[in-house]
CSV table of C-alpha atoms in Angstrom, one decimal:
chain,number,residue,atom,x,y,z
X,1,GLY,CA,-45.8,20.2,7.8
X,2,GLU,CA,-48.2,21.3,5.1
X,3,ASN,CA,-50.7,23.9,6.2
X,4,VAL,CA,-53.8,24.6,4.1
X,5,GLU,CA,-56.0,27.6,4.8
X,6,GLN,CA,-59.5,28.3,3.3
X,7,HIS,CA,-61.3,31.6,3.0
X,8,PRO,CA,-64.1,32.5,3.7
X,9,SER,CA,-65.4,30.1,6.3
X,10,THR,CA,-69.1,30.7,5.4
X,11,LEU,CA,-70.4,31.9,2.0
X,12,SER,CA,-74.0,32.7,1.2
X,13,VAL,CA,-75.0,33.2,-2.4
X,14,GLN,CA,-78.3,33.7,-4.2
X,15,GLU,CA,-79.3,30.8,-6.5
X,16,GLY,CA,-77.9,31.3,-10.0
X,17,ASP,CA,-74.9,33.5,-8.8
X,18,SER,CA,-71.3,32.2,-8.6
X,19,ALA,CA,-69.4,31.1,-5.6
X,20,VAL,CA,-65.7,31.3,-5.1
X,21,ILE,CA,-63.6,29.6,-2.4
X,22,LYS,CA,-59.9,30.3,-2.1
X,23,CYS,CA,-57.2,28.2,-0.4
X,24,THR,CA,-53.6,28.7,0.3
X,25,TYR,CA,-50.9,26.1,1.0
X,26,SER,CA,-47.5,26.3,2.4
X,27,ASP,CA,-45.4,23.4,1.0
X,28,SER,CA,-44.2,24.2,-2.5
X,29,ALA,CA,-43.6,20.5,-3.1
X,30,SER,CA,-47.3,19.8,-3.1
X,31,ASN,CA,-48.4,18.7,-6.5
X,32,TYR,CA,-52.0,17.6,-6.3
X,33,PHE,CA,-55.0,19.6,-5.1
X,34,PRO,CA,-58.4,18.0,-4.8
X,35,TRP,CA,-61.7,19.6,-3.7
X,36,TYR,CA,-64.3,17.6,-1.7
X,37,LYS,CA,-67.9,18.3,-1.0
X,38,GLN,CA,-69.3,17.0,2.2
X,39,GLU,CA,-73.0,17.1,3.0
X,40,LEU,CA,-74.2,16.8,6.6
X,41,GLY,CA,-73.5,13.3,8.0
X,42,LYS,CA,-72.0,12.0,4.7
X,43,ARG,CA,-68.6,11.1,3.4
X,44,PRO,CA,-66.4,13.6,1.6
X,45,GLN,CA,-67.0,13.3,-2.2
X,46,LEU,CA,-64.4,14.4,-4.7
X,47,ILE,CA,-65.8,17.0,-7.0
X,48,ILE,CA,-62.7,18.2,-8.9
X,49,ASP,CA,-58.9,18.0,-8.7
X,50,ILE,CA,-55.9,19.7,-10.3
X,51,ARG,CA,-52.3,18.8,-10.6
X,52,SER,CA,-49.4,21.3,-10.4
X,53,ASN,CA,-48.6,21.1,-14.1
X,54,VAL,CA,-52.0,22.5,-15.0
X,55,GLY,CA,-53.3,26.0,-14.3
X,56,GLU,CA,-57.0,25.5,-14.7
X,57,LYS,CA,-59.5,22.7,-15.0
X,58,LYS,CA,-63.2,22.8,-15.7
X,59,ASP,CA,-66.0,20.3,-15.3
X,60,GLN,CA,-69.5,21.7,-16.2
X,61,ARG,CA,-70.4,24.3,-13.6
X,62,ILE,CA,-67.2,23.7,-11.5
X,63,ALA,CA,-63.7,25.0,-12.2
X,64,VAL,CA,-60.5,25.1,-10.2
X,65,THR,CA,-57.5,27.4,-10.8
X,66,LEU,CA,-54.0,27.0,-9.5
X,67,ASN,CA,-51.3,29.7,-9.0
X,68,LYS,CA,-48.2,27.8,-8.0
X,69,THR,CA,-46.1,31.0,-7.6
X,70,ALA,CA,-48.5,32.4,-5.1
X,71,LYS,CA,-49.3,29.0,-3.7
X,72,HIS,CA,-53.0,29.4,-3.9
X,73,PHE,CA,-55.9,27.7,-5.6
X,74,SER,CA,-59.6,28.4,-5.9
X,75,LEU,CA,-62.9,26.6,-6.6
X,76,HIS,CA,-65.4,28.3,-8.8
X,77,ILE,CA,-69.0,27.2,-8.9
X,78,THR,CA,-71.2,28.9,-11.5
X,79,GLU,CA,-75.0,29.1,-11.7
X,80,THR,CA,-75.4,27.8,-8.2
X,81,GLN,CA,-78.3,25.6,-7.3
X,82,PRO,CA,-79.7,24.6,-3.8
X,83,GLU,CA,-78.1,21.2,-4.1
X,84,ASP,CA,-74.7,22.9,-4.1
X,85,SER,CA,-75.3,23.8,-0.4
X,86,ALA,CA,-72.7,21.9,1.5
X,87,VAL,CA,-69.2,22.1,3.2
X,88,TYR,CA,-66.4,22.3,0.7
X,89,PHE,CA,-62.9,21.2,1.6
X,90,CYS,CA,-59.7,22.0,-0.3
X,91,ALA,CA,-56.7,19.8,0.3
X,92,ALA,CA,-53.0,19.5,-0.8
X,93,ALA,CA,-51.2,16.3,-1.4
X,94,TRP,CA,-48.2,15.9,0.8
X,95,VAL,CA,-45.5,13.2,1.1
X,96,GLY,CA,-46.9,9.7,0.2
X,97,GLY,CA,-50.0,11.1,-1.3
X,98,ARG,CA,-51.6,11.9,2.1
X,99,LEU,CA,-53.8,14.9,2.1
X,100,ALA,CA,-53.7,18.1,4.3
X,101,PHE,CA,-57.2,19.6,4.5
X,102,GLY,CA,-58.4,23.0,5.0
X,103,LYS,CA,-61.0,23.7,7.7
X,104,GLY,CA,-63.8,23.8,5.2
X,105,ASN,CA,-66.3,26.4,3.8
X,106,GLN,CA,-70.0,26.2,4.5
X,107,VAL,CA,-71.7,27.3,1.3
X,108,VAL,CA,-75.4,28.2,1.5
X,109,VAL,CA,-77.4,28.7,-1.7
X,110,ILE,CA,-80.4,30.8,-1.1
X,111,PRO,CA,-83.4,29.9,-3.3
I,1,ASP,CA,-71.4,-1.3,-4.0
I,2,THR,CA,-67.8,-1.3,-5.1
I,3,GLY,CA,-66.8,1.8,-3.0
I,4,VAL,CA,-65.0,2.0,0.3
I,5,SER,CA,-66.9,0.5,3.1
I,6,GLN,CA,-66.5,0.9,6.9
I,7,ASP,CA,-67.9,-1.0,9.9
I,8,PRO,CA,-69.4,-0.2,12.2
I,9,ARG,CA,-71.0,3.1,11.2
I,10,HIS,CA,-71.6,4.2,14.8
I,11,LYS,CA,-69.8,3.2,18.0
I,12,ILE,CA,-70.7,4.3,21.5
I,13,THR,CA,-68.3,3.2,24.2
I,14,LYS,CA,-67.3,4.0,27.8
I,15,ARG,CA,-64.1,5.7,28.6
I,16,GLY,CA,-61.3,3.2,29.1
I,17,GLN,CA,-62.7,0.6,26.7
I,18,ASN,CA,-61.0,-0.6,23.6
I,19,VAL,CA,-62.6,-0.2,20.1
I,20,THR,CA,-61.8,-1.6,16.7
I,21,PHE,CA,-62.9,-0.3,13.3
I,22,ARG,CA,-62.7,-1.9,9.9
I,23,CYS,CA,-62.2,-0.5,6.5
I,24,ASP,CA,-62.6,-2.3,3.2
I,25,PRO,CA,-61.0,-0.3,0.3
I,26,ILE,CA,-61.9,-0.4,-3.3
I,27,SER,CA,-60.6,-3.8,-4.4
I,28,GLU,CA,-57.8,-2.8,-6.7
I,29,HIS,CA,-56.5,0.1,-4.6
I,30,ASN,CA,-53.1,-0.5,-3.0
I,31,ARG,CA,-53.1,2.6,-0.7
I,32,LEU,CA,-55.3,2.9,2.3
I,33,TYR,CA,-55.5,6.0,4.6
I,34,TRP,CA,-57.1,6.7,8.0
I,35,TYR,CA,-58.2,10.2,8.8
I,36,ARG,CA,-60.1,11.6,11.8
I,37,GLN,CA,-62.6,14.4,11.5
I,38,THR,CA,-64.1,16.5,14.4
I,39,LEU,CA,-67.0,18.8,14.1
I,40,GLY,CA,-66.3,21.9,12.1
I,41,GLN,CA,-62.9,20.7,10.9
I,42,GLY,CA,-61.4,19.1,7.9
I,43,PRO,CA,-60.1,15.4,8.0
I,44,GLU,CA,-56.8,15.1,9.8
I,45,PHE,CA,-54.3,12.5,8.6
I,46,LEU,CA,-53.7,9.6,11.0
I,47,THR,CA,-51.8,6.9,9.1
I,48,TYR,CA,-51.5,5.2,5.7
I,49,PHE,CA,-50.6,1.8,4.1
I,50,GLN,CA,-49.2,0.8,0.8
I,51,ASN,CA,-50.2,-2.8,0.4
I,52,GLU,CA,-49.6,-4.3,3.8
I,53,ALA,CA,-46.8,-1.9,4.8
I,54,GLN,CA,-47.6,0.9,7.1
I,55,LEU,CA,-45.5,3.8,5.7
I,56,GLU,CA,-46.3,6.7,7.9
I,57,LYS,CA,-48.0,7.6,11.2
I,58,SER,CA,-49.0,11.1,12.2
I,59,ARG,CA,-47.0,12.5,15.1
I,60,LEU,CA,-50.4,13.4,16.5
I,61,LEU,CA,-51.3,9.7,16.8
I,62,SER,CA,-50.8,8.5,20.4
I,63,ASP,CA,-49.5,5.0,21.3
I,64,ARG,CA,-53.1,4.0,22.1
I,65,PHE,CA,-53.8,4.0,18.4
I,66,SER,CA,-52.7,1.1,16.2
I,67,ALA,CA,-53.6,0.1,12.6
I,68,GLU,CA,-53.0,-3.0,10.6
I,69,ARG,CA,-53.5,-4.1,7.0
I,70,PRO,CA,-52.3,-7.7,7.3
I,71,LYS,CA,-53.0,-8.9,3.8
I,72,GLY,CA,-52.9,-5.7,1.9
I,73,SER,CA,-56.7,-5.6,1.6
I,74,PHE,CA,-58.9,-4.5,4.5
I,75,SER,CA,-57.5,-2.5,7.5
I,76,THR,CA,-58.4,-2.2,11.1
I,77,LEU,CA,-57.8,0.7,13.5
I,78,GLU,CA,-57.8,0.0,17.2
I,79,ILE,CA,-58.0,2.6,19.9
I,80,GLN,CA,-57.1,1.3,23.4
I,81,ARG,CA,-58.2,2.9,26.6
I,82,THR,CA,-60.5,5.3,24.9
I,83,GLU,CA,-60.7,8.9,26.1
I,84,GLN,CA,-63.5,11.4,25.6
I,85,GLY,CA,-61.1,13.4,23.3
I,86,ASP,CA,-61.1,10.4,20.9
I,87,SER,CA,-64.8,11.1,20.0
I,88,ALA,CA,-64.8,11.9,16.3
I,89,MET,CA,-65.6,10.6,12.9
I,90,TYR,CA,-62.9,8.1,11.7
I,91,LEU,CA,-62.7,8.1,7.9
I,92,CYS,CA,-61.0,5.7,5.7
I,93,ALA,CA,-59.9,6.4,2.1
I,94,SER,CA,-58.2,4.4,-0.7
I,95,SER,CA,-56.3,5.1,-3.8
I,96,LEU,CA,-54.3,3.5,-6.5
I,97,ALA,CA,-50.7,4.7,-6.2
I,98,GLY,CA,-49.0,5.7,-9.4
I,99,THR,CA,-52.0,6.7,-11.3
I,100,THR,CA,-54.2,9.7,-10.3
I,101,ASP,CA,-53.7,9.2,-6.6
I,102,THR,CA,-57.3,10.2,-6.2
I,103,GLN,CA,-58.6,9.2,-2.7
I,104,TYR,CA,-62.1,7.9,-2.3
I,105,PHE,CA,-63.6,8.1,1.1
I,106,GLY,CA,-65.7,5.6,3.0
I,107,PRO,CA,-68.8,6.7,5.0
I,108,GLY,CA,-66.8,6.8,8.2
I,109,THR,CA,-67.3,5.4,11.8
I,110,ARG,CA,-68.7,7.9,14.3
I,111,LEU,CA,-67.1,7.2,17.7
I,112,THR,CA,-68.7,8.6,20.9
I,113,VAL,CA,-66.8,8.0,24.1
I,114,LEU,CA,-68.9,8.6,27.2
């Protein structure tokens, strides 16, 4: 089945700096890659997604890049703010649209 | 609130008891997914429906787990003879197949098996 891996597991950044989280996936048939943000005790919230026919997508301070050949995709957060502190999950859509998630990255923004 | 809702939000039960959770998806969404999330892990796929048809179940899902979506709207997930290893957050998500396939998650039901 699909295997999604995330690196690093924990990331600490100074407020205002950029944060980058990288994910790799195993199934070349995957065609949809969402990123979710989850705060403690809350539901996963979609923050950005990308499809396999697009190499990059940006939404304000958040961007995602996709390299289909290497089978990896990355989340970029610029000008980080304390409210960006959370766990971020990458995922890859598998057969039927079901998602295979990575283990998550704890991002800590230091004021 | 027109988002995905789940009930109950918390459930504490004793080992061996049966529990049932409910999920109400976004009204126009035809796909409904169940995931399980344990501490420090990402959500893990359990099963999904398109309308009332259950199209796939994870191989990790034991026979003690059953899910239904009888009218293609809300869904229930039942766990029979609960075990301590069933303790987790059970998340429901819904999407509209054929468009963006974006899945929106509910708040989850936290199950604790004593």
